[in-house]
Amino acid sequence: MNPQTIKQYIKNKNLDVEFFEHRDIDALTTNGAVLATGAKPENILKVLLFIDNGGNKAIAVIQGSRKVDTKKIPGLKKPDLASPDQVKKFLNGQIGGLAPIALPDGIKKIIDKGILELDFVYGSGGSRYTSIKLNPKIILEQPNCMIMDIAKE
């Protein structure tokens, strides 16, 4: 996953997604993404890969202002956040550079229900120095997506 693959995915699917670069601002964290986009933390998306001891995987997409309750992730027992090497291996991406679109078909994607209450969201554009702005419903057009409440209370 890199900016070129994200741009190509947007073009191939004819998606209404705005892509932009912010070369001087690293959007690794929610705070960095807020600086890069001018958005509120609740409109920033985090895309996180979780893996349990059995090798079961799930991608969680949640607002930057919230944290994932790993007990709510279905099919995973005591999952851990993936390491940078695991993110590279399974998603062909880097931490802070995972877009909420163009994710691998074979891994389940759990979209926190709070995201769908928003008119628009910002996610990575395939690197820490690119972002995309989109309607969150576009994320659901990918295979293996489920909507759940996965946020910590």
mmCIF file of the C-alpha atoms, coordinates in Angstrom:
data_MODEL
# 
_entry.id   MODEL 
# 
loop_
_atom_site.group_PDB 
_atom_site.id 
_atom_site.type_symbol 
_atom_site.label_atom_id 
_atom_site.label_alt_id 
_atom_site.label_comp_id 
_atom_site.label_asym_id 
_atom_site.label_entity_id 
_atom_site.label_seq_id 
_atom_site.pdbx_PDB_ins_code 
_atom_site.Cartn_x 
_atom_site.Cartn_y 
_atom_site.Cartn_z 
_atom_site.occupancy 
_atom_site.B_iso_or_equiv 
_atom_site.pdbx_formal_charge 
_atom_site.auth_seq_id 
_atom_site.auth_comp_id 
_atom_site.auth_asym_id 
_atom_site.auth_atom_id 
_atom_site.pdbx_PDB_model_num 
ATOM 1   C CA . MET A 1 1   ? 0.000   0.000   0.000   1.00 0.00 ? 1   MET A CA 1 
ATOM 2   C CA . ASN A 1 2   ? 1.452   3.313   -1.089  1.00 0.00 ? 2   ASN A CA 1 
ATOM 3   C CA . PRO A 1 3   ? 0.119   6.605   -2.461  1.00 0.00 ? 3   PRO A CA 1 
ATOM 4   C CA . GLN A 1 4   ? 0.285   5.370   -6.072  1.00 0.00 ? 4   GLN A CA 1 
ATOM 5   C CA . THR A 1 5   ? -1.779  2.251   -5.332  1.00 0.00 ? 5   THR A CA 1 
ATOM 6   C CA . ILE A 1 6   ? -4.345  4.347   -3.463  1.00 0.00 ? 6   ILE A CA 1 
ATOM 7   C CA . LYS A 1 7   ? -4.619  6.839   -6.342  1.00 0.00 ? 7   LYS A CA 1 
ATOM 8   C CA . GLN A 1 8   ? -5.017  3.960   -8.803  1.00 0.00 ? 8   GLN A CA 1 
ATOM 9   C CA . TYR A 1 9   ? -7.661  2.289   -6.611  1.00 0.00 ? 9   TYR A CA 1 
ATOM 10  C CA . ILE A 1 10  ? -9.638  5.558   -6.438  1.00 0.00 ? 10  ILE A CA 1 
ATOM 11  C CA . LYS A 1 11  ? -9.412  5.953   -10.224 1.00 0.00 ? 11  LYS A CA 1 
ATOM 12  C CA . ASN A 1 12  ? -10.277 2.312   -11.026 1.00 0.00 ? 12  ASN A CA 1 
ATOM 13  C CA . LYS A 1 13  ? -13.318 2.328   -8.734  1.00 0.00 ? 13  LYS A CA 1 
ATOM 14  C CA . ASN A 1 14  ? -14.309 5.864   -9.806  1.00 0.00 ? 14  ASN A CA 1 
ATOM 15  C CA . LEU A 1 15  ? -14.626 6.897   -6.150  1.00 0.00 ? 15  LEU A CA 1 
ATOM 16  C CA . ASP A 1 16  ? -15.516 10.370  -4.937  1.00 0.00 ? 16  ASP A CA 1 
ATOM 17  C CA . VAL A 1 17  ? -12.376 10.656  -2.799  1.00 0.00 ? 17  VAL A CA 1 
ATOM 18  C CA . GLU A 1 18  ? -10.098 13.669  -2.436  1.00 0.00 ? 18  GLU A CA 1 
ATOM 19  C CA . PHE A 1 19  ? -6.366  12.810  -2.330  1.00 0.00 ? 19  PHE A CA 1 
ATOM 20  C CA . PHE A 1 20  ? -3.762  15.285  -1.108  1.00 0.00 ? 20  PHE A CA 1 
ATOM 21  C CA . GLU A 1 21  ? -0.163  15.507  0.069   1.00 0.00 ? 21  GLU A CA 1 
ATOM 22  C CA . HIS A 1 22  ? 1.271   17.216  3.139   1.00 0.00 ? 22  HIS A CA 1 
ATOM 23  C CA . ARG A 1 23  ? 5.015   16.708  2.694   1.00 0.00 ? 23  ARG A CA 1 
ATOM 24  C CA . ASP A 1 24  ? 6.028   18.789  5.709   1.00 0.00 ? 24  ASP A CA 1 
ATOM 25  C CA . ILE A 1 25  ? 3.593   17.247  8.205   1.00 0.00 ? 25  ILE A CA 1 
ATOM 26  C CA . ASP A 1 26  ? 3.879   13.648  9.397   1.00 0.00 ? 26  ASP A CA 1 
ATOM 27  C CA . ALA A 1 27  ? 0.397   12.218  10.054  1.00 0.00 ? 27  ALA A CA 1 
ATOM 28  C CA . LEU A 1 28  ? 1.612   9.164   12.002  1.00 0.00 ? 28  LEU A CA 1 
ATOM 29  C CA . THR A 1 29  ? -0.566  10.114  14.973  1.00 0.00 ? 29  THR A CA 1 
ATOM 30  C CA . THR A 1 30  ? -4.059  11.535  15.229  1.00 0.00 ? 30  THR A CA 1 
ATOM 31  C CA . ASN A 1 31  ? -2.548  14.864  16.318  1.00 0.00 ? 31  ASN A CA 1 
ATOM 32  C CA . GLY A 1 32  ? -0.301  14.874  13.256  1.00 0.00 ? 32  GLY A CA 1 
ATOM 33  C CA . ALA A 1 33  ? -3.270  14.083  11.013  1.00 0.00 ? 33  ALA A CA 1 
ATOM 34  C CA . VAL A 1 34  ? -5.232  16.948  12.595  1.00 0.00 ? 34  VAL A CA 1 
ATOM 35  C CA . LEU A 1 35  ? -2.365  19.317  11.763  1.00 0.00 ? 35  LEU A CA 1 
ATOM 36  C CA . ALA A 1 36  ? -2.060  17.946  8.223   1.00 0.00 ? 36  ALA A CA 1 
ATOM 37  C CA . THR A 1 37  ? -5.773  18.099  7.367   1.00 0.00 ? 37  THR A CA 1 
ATOM 38  C CA . GLY A 1 38  ? -7.266  20.740  9.654   1.00 0.00 ? 38  GLY A CA 1 
ATOM 39  C CA . ALA A 1 39  ? -9.931  18.205  10.669  1.00 0.00 ? 39  ALA A CA 1 
ATOM 40  C CA . LYS A 1 40  ? -11.199 17.416  14.152  1.00 0.00 ? 40  LYS A CA 1 
ATOM 41  C CA . PRO A 1 41  ? -9.852  14.224  15.804  1.00 0.00 ? 41  PRO A CA 1 
ATOM 42  C CA . GLU A 1 42  ? -13.255 12.540  15.483  1.00 0.00 ? 42  GLU A CA 1 
ATOM 43  C CA . ASN A 1 43  ? -13.042 12.961  11.681  1.00 0.00 ? 43  ASN A CA 1 
ATOM 44  C CA . ILE A 1 44  ? -9.605  11.328  11.513  1.00 0.00 ? 44  ILE A CA 1 
ATOM 45  C CA . LEU A 1 45  ? -9.507  7.565   10.975  1.00 0.00 ? 45  LEU A CA 1 
ATOM 46  C CA . LYS A 1 46  ? -7.112  5.063   12.469  1.00 0.00 ? 46  LYS A CA 1 
ATOM 47  C CA . VAL A 1 47  ? -6.631  1.807   10.561  1.00 0.00 ? 47  VAL A CA 1 
ATOM 48  C CA . LEU A 1 48  ? -5.191  -0.843  12.868  1.00 0.00 ? 48  LEU A CA 1 
ATOM 49  C CA . LEU A 1 49  ? -4.271  -4.479  12.317  1.00 0.00 ? 49  LEU A CA 1 
ATOM 50  C CA . PHE A 1 50  ? -4.841  -6.889  15.201  1.00 0.00 ? 50  PHE A CA 1 
ATOM 51  C CA . ILE A 1 51  ? -3.512  -10.460 15.386  1.00 0.00 ? 51  ILE A CA 1 
ATOM 52  C CA . ASP A 1 52  ? -4.126  -13.114 18.016  1.00 0.00 ? 52  ASP A CA 1 
ATOM 53  C CA . ASN A 1 53  ? -1.869  -16.018 19.084  1.00 0.00 ? 53  ASN A CA 1 
ATOM 54  C CA . GLY A 1 54  ? -3.586  -18.309 16.586  1.00 0.00 ? 54  GLY A CA 1 
ATOM 55  C CA . GLY A 1 55  ? -2.680  -16.010 13.695  1.00 0.00 ? 55  GLY A CA 1 
ATOM 56  C CA . ASN A 1 56  ? -6.241  -14.765 13.224  1.00 0.00 ? 56  ASN A CA 1 
ATOM 57  C CA . LYS A 1 57  ? -6.322  -11.220 11.875  1.00 0.00 ? 57  LYS A CA 1 
ATOM 58  C CA . ALA A 1 58  ? -8.750  -8.312  11.771  1.00 0.00 ? 58  ALA A CA 1 
ATOM 59  C CA . ILE A 1 59  ? -8.461  -4.727  10.591  1.00 0.00 ? 59  ILE A CA 1 
ATOM 60  C CA . ALA A 1 60  ? -10.166 -2.166  12.808  1.00 0.00 ? 60  ALA A CA 1 
ATOM 61  C CA . VAL A 1 61  ? -11.176 1.242   11.453  1.00 0.00 ? 61  VAL A CA 1 
ATOM 62  C CA . ILE A 1 62  ? -12.027 3.712   14.201  1.00 0.00 ? 62  ILE A CA 1 
ATOM 63  C CA . GLN A 1 63  ? -12.105 7.450   14.843  1.00 0.00 ? 63  GLN A CA 1 
ATOM 64  C CA . GLY A 1 64  ? -8.827  9.028   15.903  1.00 0.00 ? 64  GLY A CA 1 
ATOM 65  C CA . SER A 1 65  ? -10.470 10.310  19.078  1.00 0.00 ? 65  SER A CA 1 
ATOM 66  C CA . ARG A 1 66  ? -11.361 6.775   20.241  1.00 0.00 ? 66  ARG A CA 1 
ATOM 67  C CA . LYS A 1 67  ? -9.580  3.568   21.239  1.00 0.00 ? 67  LYS A CA 1 
ATOM 68  C CA . VAL A 1 68  ? -10.377 0.000   20.209  1.00 0.00 ? 68  VAL A CA 1 
ATOM 69  C CA . ASP A 1 69  ? -11.733 -2.371  22.846  1.00 0.00 ? 69  ASP A CA 1 
ATOM 70  C CA . THR A 1 70  ? -9.963  -5.553  21.718  1.00 0.00 ? 70  THR A CA 1 
ATOM 71  C CA . LYS A 1 71  ? -12.487 -7.693  23.622  1.00 0.00 ? 71  LYS A CA 1 
ATOM 72  C CA . LYS A 1 72  ? -15.111 -6.555  21.110  1.00 0.00 ? 72  LYS A CA 1 
ATOM 73  C CA . ILE A 1 73  ? -13.208 -7.830  18.049  1.00 0.00 ? 73  ILE A CA 1 
ATOM 74  C CA . PRO A 1 74  ? -15.034 -10.983 16.905  1.00 0.00 ? 74  PRO A CA 1 
ATOM 75  C CA . GLY A 1 75  ? -13.077 -14.144 16.147  1.00 0.00 ? 75  GLY A CA 1 
ATOM 76  C CA . LEU A 1 76  ? -9.877  -13.041 17.867  1.00 0.00 ? 76  LEU A CA 1 
ATOM 77  C CA . LYS A 1 77  ? -8.785  -14.189 21.312  1.00 0.00 ? 77  LYS A CA 1 
ATOM 78  C CA . LYS A 1 78  ? -6.631  -11.699 23.211  1.00 0.00 ? 78  LYS A CA 1 
ATOM 79  C CA . PRO A 1 79  ? -5.422  -9.914  20.066  1.00 0.00 ? 79  PRO A CA 1 
ATOM 80  C CA . ASP A 1 80  ? -2.379  -7.674  19.984  1.00 0.00 ? 80  ASP A CA 1 
ATOM 81  C CA . LEU A 1 81  ? -1.706  -4.683  17.792  1.00 0.00 ? 81  LEU A CA 1 
ATOM 82  C CA . ALA A 1 82  ? 0.395   -5.845  14.848  1.00 0.00 ? 82  ALA A CA 1 
ATOM 83  C CA . SER A 1 83  ? 4.088   -5.020  14.736  1.00 0.00 ? 83  SER A CA 1 
ATOM 84  C CA . PRO A 1 84  ? 5.513   -2.902  11.895  1.00 0.00 ? 84  PRO A CA 1 
ATOM 85  C CA . ASP A 1 85  ? 6.856   -6.118  10.296  1.00 0.00 ? 85  ASP A CA 1 
ATOM 86  C CA . GLN A 1 86  ? 3.419   -7.758  10.474  1.00 0.00 ? 86  GLN A CA 1 
ATOM 87  C CA . VAL A 1 87  ? 1.767   -4.666  8.967   1.00 0.00 ? 87  VAL A CA 1 
ATOM 88  C CA . LYS A 1 88  ? 4.249   -4.846  6.084   1.00 0.00 ? 88  LYS A CA 1 
ATOM 89  C CA . LYS A 1 89  ? 3.771   -8.603  5.638   1.00 0.00 ? 89  LYS A CA 1 
ATOM 90  C CA . PHE A 1 90  ? -0.035  -8.766  5.750   1.00 0.00 ? 90  PHE A CA 1 
ATOM 91  C CA . LEU A 1 91  ? -1.077  -5.321  4.468   1.00 0.00 ? 91  LEU A CA 1 
ATOM 92  C CA . ASN A 1 92  ? 1.962   -4.319  2.417   1.00 0.00 ? 92  ASN A CA 1 
ATOM 93  C CA . GLY A 1 93  ? 1.934   -1.013  4.274   1.00 0.00 ? 93  GLY A CA 1 
ATOM 94  C CA . GLN A 1 94  ? 3.406   0.898   7.152   1.00 0.00 ? 94  GLN A CA 1 
ATOM 95  C CA . ILE A 1 95  ? 2.003   2.038   10.469  1.00 0.00 ? 95  ILE A CA 1 
ATOM 96  C CA . GLY A 1 96  ? 0.522   5.490   9.984   1.00 0.00 ? 96  GLY A CA 1 
ATOM 97  C CA . GLY A 1 97  ? 0.203   4.905   6.249   1.00 0.00 ? 97  GLY A CA 1 
ATOM 98  C CA . LEU A 1 98  ? -2.734  2.493   6.092   1.00 0.00 ? 98  LEU A CA 1 
ATOM 99  C CA . ALA A 1 99  ? -5.623  3.842   4.046   1.00 0.00 ? 99  ALA A CA 1 
ATOM 100 C CA . PRO A 1 100 ? -9.194  2.869   4.998   1.00 0.00 ? 100 PRO A CA 1 
ATOM 101 C CA . ILE A 1 101 ? -9.716  1.747   1.374   1.00 0.00 ? 101 ILE A CA 1 
ATOM 102 C CA . ALA A 1 102 ? -7.860  -0.727  -0.874  1.00 0.00 ? 102 ALA A CA 1 
ATOM 103 C CA . LEU A 1 103 ? -7.410  -3.118  2.046   1.00 0.00 ? 103 LEU A CA 1 
ATOM 104 C CA . PRO A 1 104 ? -6.822  -6.852  1.370   1.00 0.00 ? 104 PRO A CA 1 
ATOM 105 C CA . ASP A 1 105 ? -10.018 -8.756  0.578   1.00 0.00 ? 105 ASP A CA 1 
ATOM 106 C CA . GLY A 1 106 ? -9.097  -11.789 2.694   1.00 0.00 ? 106 GLY A CA 1 
ATOM 107 C CA . ILE A 1 107 ? -8.871  -9.999  6.045   1.00 0.00 ? 107 ILE A CA 1 
ATOM 108 C CA . LYS A 1 108 ? -12.043 -9.011  7.871   1.00 0.00 ? 108 LYS A CA 1 
ATOM 109 C CA . LYS A 1 109 ? -12.541 -5.309  8.375   1.00 0.00 ? 109 LYS A CA 1 
ATOM 110 C CA . ILE A 1 110 ? -14.420 -4.077  11.416  1.00 0.00 ? 110 ILE A CA 1 
ATOM 111 C CA . ILE A 1 111 ? -15.712 -0.554  10.971  1.00 0.00 ? 111 ILE A CA 1 
ATOM 112 C CA . ASP A 1 112 ? -16.665 1.173   14.204  1.00 0.00 ? 112 ASP A CA 1 
ATOM 113 C CA . LYS A 1 113 ? -20.298 2.257   13.919  1.00 0.00 ? 113 LYS A CA 1 
ATOM 114 C CA . GLY A 1 114 ? -19.495 5.798   15.106  1.00 0.00 ? 114 GLY A CA 1 
ATOM 115 C CA . ILE A 1 115 ? -17.692 6.498   11.835  1.00 0.00 ? 115 ILE A CA 1 
ATOM 116 C CA . LEU A 1 116 ? -20.910 6.126   9.847   1.00 0.00 ? 116 LEU A CA 1 
ATOM 117 C CA . GLU A 1 117 ? -22.547 8.977   11.749  1.00 0.00 ? 117 GLU A CA 1 
ATOM 118 C CA . LEU A 1 118 ? -20.084 11.409  10.123  1.00 0.00 ? 118 LEU A CA 1 
ATOM 119 C CA . ASP A 1 119 ? -20.543 13.170  6.785   1.00 0.00 ? 119 ASP A CA 1 
ATOM 120 C CA . PHE A 1 120 ? -16.859 12.859  5.905   1.00 0.00 ? 120 PHE A CA 1 
ATOM 121 C CA . VAL A 1 121 ? -13.647 11.422  7.313   1.00 0.00 ? 121 VAL A CA 1 
ATOM 122 C CA . TYR A 1 122 ? -9.928  11.669  6.653   1.00 0.00 ? 122 TYR A CA 1 
ATOM 123 C CA . GLY A 1 123 ? -7.634  8.673   6.392   1.00 0.00 ? 123 GLY A CA 1 
ATOM 124 C CA . SER A 1 124 ? -4.124  7.999   5.245   1.00 0.00 ? 124 SER A CA 1 
ATOM 125 C CA . GLY A 1 125 ? -3.505  8.108   1.523   1.00 0.00 ? 125 GLY A CA 1 
ATOM 126 C CA . GLY A 1 126 ? -0.987  5.257   1.650   1.00 0.00 ? 126 GLY A CA 1 
ATOM 127 C CA . SER A 1 127 ? 1.802   7.061   3.489   1.00 0.00 ? 127 SER A CA 1 
ATOM 128 C CA . ARG A 1 128 ? 2.239   9.248   6.531   1.00 0.00 ? 128 ARG A CA 1 
ATOM 129 C CA . TYR A 1 129 ? 2.549   12.260  4.208   1.00 0.00 ? 129 TYR A CA 1 
ATOM 130 C CA . THR A 1 130 ? -0.646  11.785  2.175   1.00 0.00 ? 130 THR A CA 1 
ATOM 131 C CA . SER A 1 131 ? -4.312  11.821  3.158   1.00 0.00 ? 131 SER A CA 1 
ATOM 132 C CA . ILE A 1 132 ? -7.703  11.153  1.654   1.00 0.00 ? 132 ILE A CA 1 
ATOM 133 C CA . LYS A 1 133 ? -11.062 12.747  2.408   1.00 0.00 ? 133 LYS A CA 1 
ATOM 134 C CA . LEU A 1 134 ? -14.142 10.626  1.803   1.00 0.00 ? 134 LEU A CA 1 
ATOM 135 C CA . ASN A 1 135 ? -17.662 9.745   2.812   1.00 0.00 ? 135 ASN A CA 1 
ATOM 136 C CA . PRO A 1 136 ? -17.293 6.885   5.326   1.00 0.00 ? 136 PRO A CA 1 
ATOM 137 C CA . LYS A 1 137 ? -19.842 4.761   3.433   1.00 0.00 ? 137 LYS A CA 1 
ATOM 138 C CA . ILE A 1 138 ? -17.212 4.295   0.705   1.00 0.00 ? 138 ILE A CA 1 
ATOM 139 C CA . ILE A 1 139 ? -15.181 2.204   3.158   1.00 0.00 ? 139 ILE A CA 1 
ATOM 140 C CA . LEU A 1 140 ? -18.039 -0.315  3.327   1.00 0.00 ? 140 LEU A CA 1 
ATOM 141 C CA . GLU A 1 141 ? -17.793 -1.052  -0.407  1.00 0.00 ? 141 GLU A CA 1 
ATOM 142 C CA . GLN A 1 142 ? -14.836 -3.363  0.321   1.00 0.00 ? 142 GLN A CA 1 
ATOM 143 C CA . PRO A 1 143 ? -15.301 -7.116  0.873   1.00 0.00 ? 143 PRO A CA 1 
ATOM 144 C CA . ASN A 1 144 ? -15.415 -8.527  4.417   1.00 0.00 ? 144 ASN A CA 1 
ATOM 145 C CA . CYS A 1 145 ? -16.592 -5.328  6.129   1.00 0.00 ? 145 CYS A CA 1 
ATOM 146 C CA . MET A 1 146 ? -18.741 -5.439  9.223   1.00 0.00 ? 146 MET A CA 1 
ATOM 147 C CA . ILE A 1 147 ? -20.109 -2.558  11.261  1.00 0.00 ? 147 ILE A CA 1 
ATOM 148 C CA . MET A 1 148 ? -19.786 -2.912  15.020  1.00 0.00 ? 148 MET A CA 1 
ATOM 149 C CA . ASP A 1 149 ? -19.275 -0.945  18.187  1.00 0.00 ? 149 ASP A CA 1 
ATOM 150 C CA . ILE A 1 150 ? -15.593 -1.660  18.887  1.00 0.00 ? 150 ILE A CA 1 
ATOM 151 C CA . ALA A 1 151 ? -14.755 1.522   20.791  1.00 0.00 ? 151 ALA A CA 1 
ATOM 152 C CA . LYS A 1 152 ? -13.826 1.565   24.457  1.00 0.00 ? 152 LYS A CA 1 
ATOM 153 C CA . GLU A 1 153 ? -16.431 3.240   26.621  1.00 0.00 ? 153 GLU A CA 1 
# 
